[in-house]
Coordinates of C-alpha atoms and ligand atoms in Angstrom, one line a residue:
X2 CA 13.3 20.0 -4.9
X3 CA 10.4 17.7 -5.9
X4 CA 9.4 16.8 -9.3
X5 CA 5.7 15.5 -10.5
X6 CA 5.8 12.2 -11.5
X7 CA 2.1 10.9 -11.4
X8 CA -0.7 13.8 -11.7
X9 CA -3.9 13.5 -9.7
X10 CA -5.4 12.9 -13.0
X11 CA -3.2 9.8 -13.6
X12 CA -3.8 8.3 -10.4
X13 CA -7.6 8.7 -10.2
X14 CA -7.5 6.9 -13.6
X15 CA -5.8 4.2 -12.8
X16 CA -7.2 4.1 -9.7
X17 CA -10.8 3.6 -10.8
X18 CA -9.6 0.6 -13.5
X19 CA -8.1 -1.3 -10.7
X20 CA -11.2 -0.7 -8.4
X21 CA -13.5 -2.1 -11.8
X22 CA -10.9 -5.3 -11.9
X23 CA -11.2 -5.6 -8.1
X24 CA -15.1 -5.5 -8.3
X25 CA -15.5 -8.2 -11.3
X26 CA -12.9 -10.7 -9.3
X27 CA -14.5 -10.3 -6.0
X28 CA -18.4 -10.5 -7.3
X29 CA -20.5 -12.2 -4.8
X30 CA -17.8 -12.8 -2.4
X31 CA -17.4 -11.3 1.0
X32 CA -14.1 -8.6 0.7
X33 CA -12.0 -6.6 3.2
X34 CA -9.5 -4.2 2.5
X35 CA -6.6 -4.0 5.0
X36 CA -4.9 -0.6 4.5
X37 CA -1.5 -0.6 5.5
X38 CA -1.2 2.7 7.6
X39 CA -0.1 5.4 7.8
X40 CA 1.1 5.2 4.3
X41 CA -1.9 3.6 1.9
X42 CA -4.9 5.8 3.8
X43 CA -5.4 8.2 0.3
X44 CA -5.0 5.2 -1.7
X45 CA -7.7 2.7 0.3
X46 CA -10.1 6.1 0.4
X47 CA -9.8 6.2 -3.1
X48 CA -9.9 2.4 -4.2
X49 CA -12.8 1.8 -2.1
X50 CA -14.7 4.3 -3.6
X51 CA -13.8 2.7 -6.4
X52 CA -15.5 -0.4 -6.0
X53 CA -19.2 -1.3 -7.5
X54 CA -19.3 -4.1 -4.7
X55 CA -19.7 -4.4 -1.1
X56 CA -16.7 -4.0 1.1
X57 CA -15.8 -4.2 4.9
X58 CA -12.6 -2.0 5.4
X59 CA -9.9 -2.2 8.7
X60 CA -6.5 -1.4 9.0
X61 CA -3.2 -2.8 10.2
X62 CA 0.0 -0.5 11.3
X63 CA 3.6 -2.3 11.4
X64 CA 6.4 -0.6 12.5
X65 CA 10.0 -1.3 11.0
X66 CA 13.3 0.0 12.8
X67 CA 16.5 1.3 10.7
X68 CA 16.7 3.9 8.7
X69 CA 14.6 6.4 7.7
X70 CA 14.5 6.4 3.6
X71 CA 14.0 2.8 3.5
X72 CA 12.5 0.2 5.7
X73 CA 15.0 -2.3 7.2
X74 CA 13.3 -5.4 7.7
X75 CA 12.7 -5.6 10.9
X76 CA 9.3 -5.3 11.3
X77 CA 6.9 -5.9 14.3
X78 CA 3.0 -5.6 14.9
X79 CA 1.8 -1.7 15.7
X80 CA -2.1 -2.1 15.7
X81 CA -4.0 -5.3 15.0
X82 CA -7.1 -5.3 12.2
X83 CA -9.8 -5.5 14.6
X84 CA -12.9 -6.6 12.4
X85 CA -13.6 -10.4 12.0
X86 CA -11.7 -11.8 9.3
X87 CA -13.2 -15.7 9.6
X88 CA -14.0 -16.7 6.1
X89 CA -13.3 -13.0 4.5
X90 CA -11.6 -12.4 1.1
X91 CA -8.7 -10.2 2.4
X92 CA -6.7 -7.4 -0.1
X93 CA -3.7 -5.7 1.9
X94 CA -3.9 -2.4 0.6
X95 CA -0.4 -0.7 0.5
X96 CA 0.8 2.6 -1.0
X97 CA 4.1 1.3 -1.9
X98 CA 6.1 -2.3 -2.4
X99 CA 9.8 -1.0 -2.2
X100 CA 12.3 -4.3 -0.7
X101 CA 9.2 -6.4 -0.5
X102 CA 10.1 -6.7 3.4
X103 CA 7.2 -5.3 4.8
X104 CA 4.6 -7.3 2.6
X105 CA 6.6 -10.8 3.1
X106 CA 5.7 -10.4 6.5
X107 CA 2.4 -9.3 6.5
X108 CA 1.4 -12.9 4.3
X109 CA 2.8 -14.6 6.7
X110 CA 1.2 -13.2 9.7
X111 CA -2.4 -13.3 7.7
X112 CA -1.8 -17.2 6.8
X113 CA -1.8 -18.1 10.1
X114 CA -5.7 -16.3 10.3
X115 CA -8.6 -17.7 9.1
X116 CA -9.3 -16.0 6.0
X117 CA -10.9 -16.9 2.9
X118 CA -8.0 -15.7 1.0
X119 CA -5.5 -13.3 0.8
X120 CA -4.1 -10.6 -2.2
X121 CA -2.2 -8.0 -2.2
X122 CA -2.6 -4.2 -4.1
X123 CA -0.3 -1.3 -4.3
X124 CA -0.3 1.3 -5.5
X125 CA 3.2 1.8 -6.6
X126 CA 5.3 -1.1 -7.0
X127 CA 9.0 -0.6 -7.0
X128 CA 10.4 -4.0 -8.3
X129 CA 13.8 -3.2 -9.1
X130 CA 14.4 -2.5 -5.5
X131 CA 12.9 -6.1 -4.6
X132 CA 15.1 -8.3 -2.2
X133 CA 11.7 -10.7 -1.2
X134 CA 10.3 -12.4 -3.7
X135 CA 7.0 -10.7 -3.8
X136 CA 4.7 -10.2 -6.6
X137 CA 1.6 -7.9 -5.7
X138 CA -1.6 -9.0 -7.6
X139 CA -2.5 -5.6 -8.3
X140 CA -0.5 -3.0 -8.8
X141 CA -1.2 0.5 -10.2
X142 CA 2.0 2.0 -11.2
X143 CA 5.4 0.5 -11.7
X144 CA 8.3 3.0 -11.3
X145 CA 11.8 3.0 -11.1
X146 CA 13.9 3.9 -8.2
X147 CA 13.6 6.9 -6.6
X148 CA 12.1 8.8 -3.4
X149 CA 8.7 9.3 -4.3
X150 CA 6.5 11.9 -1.5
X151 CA 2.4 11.9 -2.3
X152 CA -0.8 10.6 -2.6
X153 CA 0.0 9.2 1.4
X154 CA 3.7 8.7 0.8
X155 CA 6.3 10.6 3.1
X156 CA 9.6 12.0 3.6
X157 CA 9.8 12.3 7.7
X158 CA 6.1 12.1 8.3
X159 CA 5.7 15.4 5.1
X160 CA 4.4 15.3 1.8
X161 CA 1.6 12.7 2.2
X162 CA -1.4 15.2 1.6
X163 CA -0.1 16.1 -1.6
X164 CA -2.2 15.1 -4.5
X165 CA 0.2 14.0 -7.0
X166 CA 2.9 11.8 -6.6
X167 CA 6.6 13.2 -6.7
X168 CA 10.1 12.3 -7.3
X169 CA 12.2 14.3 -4.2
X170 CA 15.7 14.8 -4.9
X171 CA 18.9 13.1 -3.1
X172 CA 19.5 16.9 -2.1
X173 CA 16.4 17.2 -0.2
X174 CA 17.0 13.9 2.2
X175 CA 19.1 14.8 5.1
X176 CA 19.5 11.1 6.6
Ligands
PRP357 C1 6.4 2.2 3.7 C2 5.2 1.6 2.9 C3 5.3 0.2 3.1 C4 6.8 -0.1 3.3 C5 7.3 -0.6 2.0 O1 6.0 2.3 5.0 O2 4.0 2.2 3.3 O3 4.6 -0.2 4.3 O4 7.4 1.1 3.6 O5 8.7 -0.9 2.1 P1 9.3 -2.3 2.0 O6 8.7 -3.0 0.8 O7 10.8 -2.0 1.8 O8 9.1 -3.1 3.2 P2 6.7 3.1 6.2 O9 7.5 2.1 7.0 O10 7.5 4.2 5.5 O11 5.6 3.7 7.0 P3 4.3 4.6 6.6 O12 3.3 3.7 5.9 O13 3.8 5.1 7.9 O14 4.8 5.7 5.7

């Protein structure tokens, strides 16, 4: 059983202020968002279209092993970003920030490239479940824990076309 936590309506809302806070910081400056895949490919659509500003936009895939709920910190390279990022103001675009694992490694692989600067946006930021210190600059929604399936979020590779964001109960995880 799933439950609705965050409507379309709320998300589209929220999704447009952070693209307007995006567009006024990055004014004038040259910007690429890095989606995160598979996971932050609704979100990036929708932030992008969000902007009022000029944007390149690429995507990175990591791959963590352990277990399935819950990434387990082991994390290694999938699929490079393949535009030029010399001198570009980078946002990693993620859907969610659950240990902080997967982001913590992703600042450190993008300080050793030569970009202009680097941020970080999610979408949902799950901070009580933090074990790296990791703050993201933007965030959109704050939530407790909880498996959340949505808006580019899954349960075994399901759920992620659904427009809302839900909260699926301990019953319906298997592993
Ligand atoms: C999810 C999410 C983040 C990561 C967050 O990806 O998209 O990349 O987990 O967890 P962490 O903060 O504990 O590292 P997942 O590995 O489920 O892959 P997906 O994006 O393909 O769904």
């Amino acid at each position: 059983m799933k439950t609705l936590i965050l409507s379309p309506t709320e998300i589209a809302a929220r999704v447009t202020a952070l693209g307007q806070q995006i567009s006024q910081d990055y004014q004038g400056k040259p910007l690429m968002l890095v989606g995160v895949l598979n996971g932050a490919f609704i979100f990036l659509a929708d932030l992008a279209r969000a902007l009022t500003i000029d944007v390149e936009i690429d995507f990175i895939r990591v791959a963590s092993y352990g277990q399935s709920a819950s990434s387990s910190g082991t994390i290694r390279l999938a699929k490079e970003v393949e535009l030029d990022l010399t001198a570009k103001h980078i946002i990693l675009v993620e859907d969610i920030i659950d240990t902080g694992s997967t982001m913590a490694w992703l600042i450190a692989y993008f300080a050793n490239r030569p970009t202009a600067s680097v941020r970080t946006c999610t979408l949902i930021d799950k901070k009580e479940r933090r074990q790296v210190d990791i703050t993201a600059d933007y965030a959109g929604f704050t939530v407790p824990d909880g498996f959340l399936v949505g808006y580019g979020l899954d349960y075994a590779e399901q759920y992620r076309q659904l427009t809302g964001i839900y909260h699926l109960e301990p019953t319906a995880i298997t592993s």
